[in-house]
Tab-separated table of C-alpha atoms in Angstrom:
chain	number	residue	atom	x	y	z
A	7	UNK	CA	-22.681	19.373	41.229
A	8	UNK	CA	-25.368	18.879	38.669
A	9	UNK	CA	-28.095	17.694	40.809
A	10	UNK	CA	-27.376	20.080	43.646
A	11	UNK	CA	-27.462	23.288	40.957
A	12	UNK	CA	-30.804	21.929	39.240
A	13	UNK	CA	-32.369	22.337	42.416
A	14	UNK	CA	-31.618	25.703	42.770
A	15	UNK	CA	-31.781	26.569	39.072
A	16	UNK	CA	-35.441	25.578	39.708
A	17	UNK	CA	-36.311	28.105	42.438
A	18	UNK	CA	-36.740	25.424	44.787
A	19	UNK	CA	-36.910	26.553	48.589
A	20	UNK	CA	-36.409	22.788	49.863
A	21	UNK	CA	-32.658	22.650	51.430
A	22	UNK	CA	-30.186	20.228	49.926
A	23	UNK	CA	-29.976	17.081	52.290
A	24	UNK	CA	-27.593	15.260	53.370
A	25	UNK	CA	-28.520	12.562	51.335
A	26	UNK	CA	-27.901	14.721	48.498
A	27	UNK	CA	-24.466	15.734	48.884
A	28	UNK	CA	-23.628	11.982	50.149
A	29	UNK	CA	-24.796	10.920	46.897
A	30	UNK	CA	-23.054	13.631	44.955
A	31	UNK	CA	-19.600	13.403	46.588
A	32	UNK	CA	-19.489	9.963	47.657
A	33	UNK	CA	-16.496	9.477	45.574
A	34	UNK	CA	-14.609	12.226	48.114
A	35	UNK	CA	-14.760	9.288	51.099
A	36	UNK	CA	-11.699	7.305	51.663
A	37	UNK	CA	-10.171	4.938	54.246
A	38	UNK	CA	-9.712	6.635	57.480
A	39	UNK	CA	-5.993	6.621	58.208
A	40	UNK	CA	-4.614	5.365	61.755
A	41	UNK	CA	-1.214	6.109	60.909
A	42	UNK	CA	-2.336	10.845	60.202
A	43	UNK	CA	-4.400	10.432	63.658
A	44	UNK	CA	-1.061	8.951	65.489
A	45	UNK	CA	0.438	11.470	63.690
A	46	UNK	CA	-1.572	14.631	65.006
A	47	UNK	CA	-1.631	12.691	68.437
A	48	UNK	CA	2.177	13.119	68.500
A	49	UNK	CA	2.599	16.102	67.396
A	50	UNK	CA	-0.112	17.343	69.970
A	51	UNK	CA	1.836	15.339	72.912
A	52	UNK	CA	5.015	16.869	71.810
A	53	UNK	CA	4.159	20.153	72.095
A	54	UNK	CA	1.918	20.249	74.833
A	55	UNK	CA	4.873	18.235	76.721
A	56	UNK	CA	6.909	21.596	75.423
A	57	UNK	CA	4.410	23.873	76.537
A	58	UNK	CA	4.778	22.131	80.857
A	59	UNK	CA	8.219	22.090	80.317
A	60	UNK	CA	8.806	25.646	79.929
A	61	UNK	CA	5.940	26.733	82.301
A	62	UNK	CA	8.087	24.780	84.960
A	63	UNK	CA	10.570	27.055	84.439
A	64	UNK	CA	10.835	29.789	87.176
A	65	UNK	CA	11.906	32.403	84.826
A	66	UNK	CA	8.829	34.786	83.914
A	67	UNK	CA	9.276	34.729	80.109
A	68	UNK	CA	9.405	31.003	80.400
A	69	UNK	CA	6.669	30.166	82.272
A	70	UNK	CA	4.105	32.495	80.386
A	71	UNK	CA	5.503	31.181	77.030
A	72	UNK	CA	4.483	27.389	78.518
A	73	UNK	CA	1.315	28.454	80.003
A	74	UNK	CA	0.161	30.066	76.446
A	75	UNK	CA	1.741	26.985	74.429
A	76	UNK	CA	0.022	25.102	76.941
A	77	UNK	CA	-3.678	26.602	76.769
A	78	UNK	CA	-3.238	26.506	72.460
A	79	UNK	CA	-2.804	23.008	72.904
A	80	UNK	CA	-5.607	22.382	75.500
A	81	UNK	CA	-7.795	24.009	72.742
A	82	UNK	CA	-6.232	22.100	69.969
A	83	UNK	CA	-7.221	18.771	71.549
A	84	UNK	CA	-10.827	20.006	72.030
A	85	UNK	CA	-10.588	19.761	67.914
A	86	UNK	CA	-9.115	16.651	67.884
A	87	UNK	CA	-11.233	14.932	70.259
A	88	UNK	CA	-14.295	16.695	67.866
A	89	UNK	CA	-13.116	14.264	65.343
A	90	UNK	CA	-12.885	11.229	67.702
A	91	UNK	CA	-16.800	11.916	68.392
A	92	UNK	CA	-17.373	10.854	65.049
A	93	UNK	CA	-14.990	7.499	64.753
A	94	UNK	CA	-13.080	9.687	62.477
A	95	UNK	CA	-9.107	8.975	64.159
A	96	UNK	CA	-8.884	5.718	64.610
A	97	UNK	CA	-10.499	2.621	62.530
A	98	UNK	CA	-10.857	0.907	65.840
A	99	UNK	CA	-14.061	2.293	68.117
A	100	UNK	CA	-12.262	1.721	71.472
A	101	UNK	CA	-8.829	3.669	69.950
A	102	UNK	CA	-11.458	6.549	69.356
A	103	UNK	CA	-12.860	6.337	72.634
A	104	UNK	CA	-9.789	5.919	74.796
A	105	UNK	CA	-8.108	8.732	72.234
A	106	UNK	CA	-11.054	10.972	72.827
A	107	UNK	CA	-10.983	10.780	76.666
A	108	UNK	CA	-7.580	11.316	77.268
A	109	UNK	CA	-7.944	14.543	74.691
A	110	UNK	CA	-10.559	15.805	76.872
A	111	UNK	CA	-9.149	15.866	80.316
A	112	UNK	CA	-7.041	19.120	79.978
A	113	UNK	CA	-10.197	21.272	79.250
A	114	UNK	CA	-12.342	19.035	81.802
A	115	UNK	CA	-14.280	17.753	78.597
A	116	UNK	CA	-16.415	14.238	79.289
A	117	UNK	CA	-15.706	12.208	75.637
A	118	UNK	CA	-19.438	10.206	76.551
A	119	UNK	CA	-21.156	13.788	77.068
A	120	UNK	CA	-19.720	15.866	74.723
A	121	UNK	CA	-20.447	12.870	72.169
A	122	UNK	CA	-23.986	12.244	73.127
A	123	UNK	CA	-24.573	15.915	73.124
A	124	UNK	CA	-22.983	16.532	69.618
A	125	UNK	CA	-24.817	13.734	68.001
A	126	UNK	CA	-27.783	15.450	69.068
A	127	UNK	CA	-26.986	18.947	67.995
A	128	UNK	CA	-26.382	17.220	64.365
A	129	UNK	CA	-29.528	16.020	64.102
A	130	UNK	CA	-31.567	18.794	65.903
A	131	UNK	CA	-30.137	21.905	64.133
A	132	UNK	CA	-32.174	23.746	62.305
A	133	UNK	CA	-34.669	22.849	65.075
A	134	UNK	CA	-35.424	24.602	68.510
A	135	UNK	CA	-34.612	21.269	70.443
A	136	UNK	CA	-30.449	21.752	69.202
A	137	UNK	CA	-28.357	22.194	71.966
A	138	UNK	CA	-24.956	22.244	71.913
A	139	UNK	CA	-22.299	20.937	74.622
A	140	UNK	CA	-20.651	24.077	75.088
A	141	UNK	CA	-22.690	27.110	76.769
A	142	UNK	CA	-20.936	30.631	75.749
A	143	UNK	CA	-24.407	31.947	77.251
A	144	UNK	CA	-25.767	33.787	73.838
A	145	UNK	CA	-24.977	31.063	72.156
A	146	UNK	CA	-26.024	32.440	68.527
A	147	UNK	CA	-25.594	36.254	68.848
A	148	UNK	CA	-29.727	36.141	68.871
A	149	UNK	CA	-29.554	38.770	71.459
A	150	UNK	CA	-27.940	41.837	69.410
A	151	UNK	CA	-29.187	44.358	71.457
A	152	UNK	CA	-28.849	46.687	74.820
A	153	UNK	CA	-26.176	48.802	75.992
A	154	UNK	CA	-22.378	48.557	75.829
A	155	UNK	CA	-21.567	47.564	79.388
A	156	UNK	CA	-24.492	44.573	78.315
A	157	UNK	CA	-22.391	43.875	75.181
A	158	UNK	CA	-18.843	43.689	76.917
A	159	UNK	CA	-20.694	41.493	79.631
A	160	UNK	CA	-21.987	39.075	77.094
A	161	UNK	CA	-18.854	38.880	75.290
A	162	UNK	CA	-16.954	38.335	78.726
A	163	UNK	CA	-19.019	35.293	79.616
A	164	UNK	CA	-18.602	34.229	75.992
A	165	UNK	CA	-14.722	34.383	76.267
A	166	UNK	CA	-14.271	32.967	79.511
A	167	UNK	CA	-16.573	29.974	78.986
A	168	UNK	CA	-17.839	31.242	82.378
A	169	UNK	CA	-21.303	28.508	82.023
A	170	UNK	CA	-19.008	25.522	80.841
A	171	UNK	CA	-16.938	25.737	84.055
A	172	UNK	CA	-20.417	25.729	85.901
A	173	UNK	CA	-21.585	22.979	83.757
A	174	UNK	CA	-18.483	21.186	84.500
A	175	UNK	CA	-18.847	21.353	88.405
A	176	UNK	CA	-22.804	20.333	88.288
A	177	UNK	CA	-21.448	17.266	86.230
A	178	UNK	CA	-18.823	16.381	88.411
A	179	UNK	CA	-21.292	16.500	91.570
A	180	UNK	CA	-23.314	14.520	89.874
A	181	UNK	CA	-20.697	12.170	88.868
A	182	UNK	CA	-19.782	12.124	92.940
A	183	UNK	CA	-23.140	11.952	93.940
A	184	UNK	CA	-23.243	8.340	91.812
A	185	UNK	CA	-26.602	10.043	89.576
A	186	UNK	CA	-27.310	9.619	86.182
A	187	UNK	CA	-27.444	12.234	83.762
A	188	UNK	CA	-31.008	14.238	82.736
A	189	UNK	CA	-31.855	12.532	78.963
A	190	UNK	CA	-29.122	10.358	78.942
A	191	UNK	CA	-29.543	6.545	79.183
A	192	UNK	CA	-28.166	4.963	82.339
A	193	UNK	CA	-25.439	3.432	79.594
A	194	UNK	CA	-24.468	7.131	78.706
A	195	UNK	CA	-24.622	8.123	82.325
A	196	UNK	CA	-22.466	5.543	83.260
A	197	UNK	CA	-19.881	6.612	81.067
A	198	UNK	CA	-19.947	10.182	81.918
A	199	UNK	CA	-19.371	9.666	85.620
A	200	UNK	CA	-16.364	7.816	83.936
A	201	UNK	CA	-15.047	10.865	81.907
A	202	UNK	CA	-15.848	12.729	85.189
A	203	UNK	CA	-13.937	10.711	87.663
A	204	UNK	CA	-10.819	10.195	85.502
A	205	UNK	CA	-10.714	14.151	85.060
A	206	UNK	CA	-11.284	14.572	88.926
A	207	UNK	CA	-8.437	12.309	89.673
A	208	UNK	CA	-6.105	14.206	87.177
A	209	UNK	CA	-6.779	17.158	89.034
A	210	UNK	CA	-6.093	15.348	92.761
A	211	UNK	CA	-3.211	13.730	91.385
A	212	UNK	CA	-2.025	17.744	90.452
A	213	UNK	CA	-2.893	19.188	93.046
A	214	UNK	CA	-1.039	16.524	95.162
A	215	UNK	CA	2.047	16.548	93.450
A	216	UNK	CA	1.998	20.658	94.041
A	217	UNK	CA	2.040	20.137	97.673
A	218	UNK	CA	5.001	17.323	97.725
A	219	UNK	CA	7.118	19.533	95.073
A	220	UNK	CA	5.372	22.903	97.304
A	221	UNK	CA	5.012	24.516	94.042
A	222	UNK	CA	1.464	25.390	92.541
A	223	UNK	CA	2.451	22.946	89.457
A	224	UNK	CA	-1.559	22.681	88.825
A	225	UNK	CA	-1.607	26.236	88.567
A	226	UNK	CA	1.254	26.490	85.346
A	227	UNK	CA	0.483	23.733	83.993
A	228	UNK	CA	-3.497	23.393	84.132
A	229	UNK	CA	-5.200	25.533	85.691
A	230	UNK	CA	-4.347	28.966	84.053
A	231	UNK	CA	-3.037	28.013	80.950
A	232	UNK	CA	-7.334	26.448	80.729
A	233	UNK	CA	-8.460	29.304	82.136
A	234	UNK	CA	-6.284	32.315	80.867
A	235	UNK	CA	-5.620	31.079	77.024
A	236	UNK	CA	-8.123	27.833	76.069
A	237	UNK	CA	-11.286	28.990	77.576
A	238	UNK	CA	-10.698	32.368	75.345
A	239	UNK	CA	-8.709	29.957	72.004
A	240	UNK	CA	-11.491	27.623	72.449
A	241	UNK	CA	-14.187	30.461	72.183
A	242	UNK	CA	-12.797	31.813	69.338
A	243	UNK	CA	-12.429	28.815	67.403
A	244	UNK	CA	-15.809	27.224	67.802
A	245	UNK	CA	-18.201	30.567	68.140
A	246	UNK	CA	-18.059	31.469	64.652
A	247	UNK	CA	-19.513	27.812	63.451
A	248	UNK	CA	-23.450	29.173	63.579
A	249	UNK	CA	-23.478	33.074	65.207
A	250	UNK	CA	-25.768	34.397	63.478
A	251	UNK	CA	-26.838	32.162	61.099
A	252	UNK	CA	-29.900	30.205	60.738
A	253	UNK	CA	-30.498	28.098	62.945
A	254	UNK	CA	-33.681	27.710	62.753
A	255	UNK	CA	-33.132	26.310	59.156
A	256	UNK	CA	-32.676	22.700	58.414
A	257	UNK	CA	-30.366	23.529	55.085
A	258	UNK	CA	-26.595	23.731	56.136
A	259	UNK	CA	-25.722	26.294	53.859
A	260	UNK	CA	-28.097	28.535	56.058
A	261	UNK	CA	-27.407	27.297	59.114
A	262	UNK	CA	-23.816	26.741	59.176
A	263	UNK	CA	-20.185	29.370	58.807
A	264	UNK	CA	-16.821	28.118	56.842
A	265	UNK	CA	-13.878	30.166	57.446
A	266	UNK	CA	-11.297	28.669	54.891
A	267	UNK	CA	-8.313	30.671	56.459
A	268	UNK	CA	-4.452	29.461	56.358
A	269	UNK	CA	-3.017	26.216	56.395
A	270	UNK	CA	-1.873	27.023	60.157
A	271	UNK	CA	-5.096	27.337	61.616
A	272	UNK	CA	-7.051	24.583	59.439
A	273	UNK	CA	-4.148	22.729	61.310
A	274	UNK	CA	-4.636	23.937	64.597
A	275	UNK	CA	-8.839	23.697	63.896
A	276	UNK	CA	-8.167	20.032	62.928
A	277	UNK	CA	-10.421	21.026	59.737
A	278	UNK	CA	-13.653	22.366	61.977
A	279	UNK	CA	-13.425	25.845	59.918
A	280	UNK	CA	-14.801	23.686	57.131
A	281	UNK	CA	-18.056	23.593	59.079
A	282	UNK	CA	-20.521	24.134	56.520
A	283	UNK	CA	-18.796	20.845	54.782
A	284	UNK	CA	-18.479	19.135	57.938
A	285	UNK	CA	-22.394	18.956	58.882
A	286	UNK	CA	-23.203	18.210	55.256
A	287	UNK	CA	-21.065	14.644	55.745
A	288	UNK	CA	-20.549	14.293	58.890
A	289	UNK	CA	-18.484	10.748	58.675
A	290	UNK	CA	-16.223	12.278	56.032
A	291	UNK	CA	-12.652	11.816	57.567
A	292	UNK	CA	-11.566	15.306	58.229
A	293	UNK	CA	-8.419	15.386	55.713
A	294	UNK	CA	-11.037	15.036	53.030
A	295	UNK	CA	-13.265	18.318	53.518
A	296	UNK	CA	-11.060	20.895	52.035
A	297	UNK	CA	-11.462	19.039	48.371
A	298	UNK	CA	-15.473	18.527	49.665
A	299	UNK	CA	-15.266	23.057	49.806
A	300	UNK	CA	-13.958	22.988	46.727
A	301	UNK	CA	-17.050	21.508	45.386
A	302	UNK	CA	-19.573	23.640	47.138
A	303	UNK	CA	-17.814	26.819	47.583
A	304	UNK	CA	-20.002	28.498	45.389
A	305	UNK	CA	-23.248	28.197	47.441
A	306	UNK	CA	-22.002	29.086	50.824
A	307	UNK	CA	-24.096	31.761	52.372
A	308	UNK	CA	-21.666	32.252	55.197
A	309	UNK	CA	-18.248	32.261	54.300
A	310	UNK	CA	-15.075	33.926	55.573
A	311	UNK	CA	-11.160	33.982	54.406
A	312	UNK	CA	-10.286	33.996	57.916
A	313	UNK	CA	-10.943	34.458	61.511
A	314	UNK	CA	-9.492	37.892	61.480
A	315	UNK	CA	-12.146	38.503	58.710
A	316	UNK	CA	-15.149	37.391	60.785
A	317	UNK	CA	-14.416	38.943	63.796
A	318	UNK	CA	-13.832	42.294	61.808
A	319	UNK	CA	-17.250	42.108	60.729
A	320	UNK	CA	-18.981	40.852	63.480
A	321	UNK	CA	-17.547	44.095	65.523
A	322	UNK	CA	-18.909	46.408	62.473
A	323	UNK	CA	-22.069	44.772	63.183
């Protein structure tokens, strides 16, 4: 960390690049491994196939155990298809791509525009064109203020992912409608009406199969468990990455929140509460940014020992 600790020995205000840490922990990169992305594929399938099998069940206990299995793992794919985005599963492009579509149906995620998107917000933070693919309305926690029926609103919308759902069903009309997408290339379009038609046909094929077995099957198996338990796991998972940090600054140690937490949830995370690490290399494979904290644990502004711990203080204020 020598070069990275001159610079701030010196007083200087200019943020650490990327090309700075690359070239200070380049000997951190390894091989991506095929064979521990199977691996969290399987284990994903397995209990996500556990998760519909109890929710079939017509006992109650049953069938809300499934549906909250169920949602955890709709929100656990979300991470896994994060690392897809960056050709970080699979060697192989297409295994990313295929990988990352199929991860996305359940929470009615388009791989091509969630990809495009987050490519985008990685090189636009710290700038006021970032945007990110998922809308929790206050995005940031800019607006701090008002009363507390304007607080539990916010935090509603925030929890229920009410904008993504509307984003979702613009998309899909689009994707009906045969238009391309506003800033995307008619490539990226393309491939978005793609995402958009697969999920659509998931969703008929559901819904179909509810009305030959006349049992609301889309409803226990999709449809609430998304609605009821991801929409909220999702929120909590991925809101904490930049609330209140700053945005507006280009250096990721102001910009960016790690919450090192348990083994359980940097599982179930897929490694995304090692944010701060994560936008300073990007194309690190995910296994490797715990040893990349290790290294830079010392100048993280934002830093948490767990979710719990984060959500304490953001409720303090």
């Amino acid at each position: 960390m020598k070069m990275i600790d001159d610079r701030q020995s010196l007083g200087s205000a200019e943020p650490v690049t990327p090309a700075d840490v690359r070239g200070e922990f380049r000997h951190l990169r390894t091989r991506i491994s095929d064979r521990t992305f199977a691996a969290k594929l399987a284990l994903w399938a397995a209990l996500t196939g556990a998760g519909a099998a109890l929710a079939g069940q017509p006992a109650l206990w049953s069938r809300a155990a499934g549906m909250l299995l169920l949602g955890c793992m709709f929100a656990h794919a979300a991470e896994l298809q994060h690392q897809t985005l960056h050709s970080l599963g699979f060697r192989n492009r297409r295994a990313n791509t295929v990988a990352g579509i199929v991860l996305g149906i359940p929470m009615l995620i388009s791989f091509a525009a969630y990809r495009a998107t987050h490519m985008r917000h990685h090189r636009d933070l710290g700038t006021p064109e970032n945007r990110e693919f998922f809308d929790y309305g206050d995005q940031y926690g800019v607006d701090g203020g008002g009363s507390r029926w304007r607080t539990a609103l916010t935090w509603t919308i925030r929890f229920t992912m009410l904008h993504f759902y509307v984003q979702f069903l613009a998309c899909a009309a689009r994707a009906v409608l045969r238009r391309d997408y506003d800033g995307e290339s008619a490539t990226t379009s393309r491939r978005i009406r793609r995402d958009h038609y697969l999920i659509l046909t998931a969703l008929l094929a559901f819904t179909l199969l509810s009305v030959v077995l006349r049992e609301p099957v889309v409803l226990w198996v999709w449809l609430l468990p998304l609605l009821l338990v991801a929409g909220p796991v999702h929120a909590l998972i991925e809101l904490p990455e930049h609330f209140r940090c700053e945005t507006l600054s280009q250096d990721a140690f102001a910009n960016t929140r790690t919450i090192r937490s348990n083994r359980l949830m940097t599982w179930f995370t897929n490694g995304n509460n090692f944010h701060v690490e994560h936008h300073l290399m990007p194309n690190l494979p995910i296994e490797r940014l715990p040893a990349l904290h290790d290294e830079v644990r010392p100048r993280l502004k934002h830093f948490h020992t767990g979710y719990v711990d984060f959500f304490r203080k953001v409720v303090r204020g």
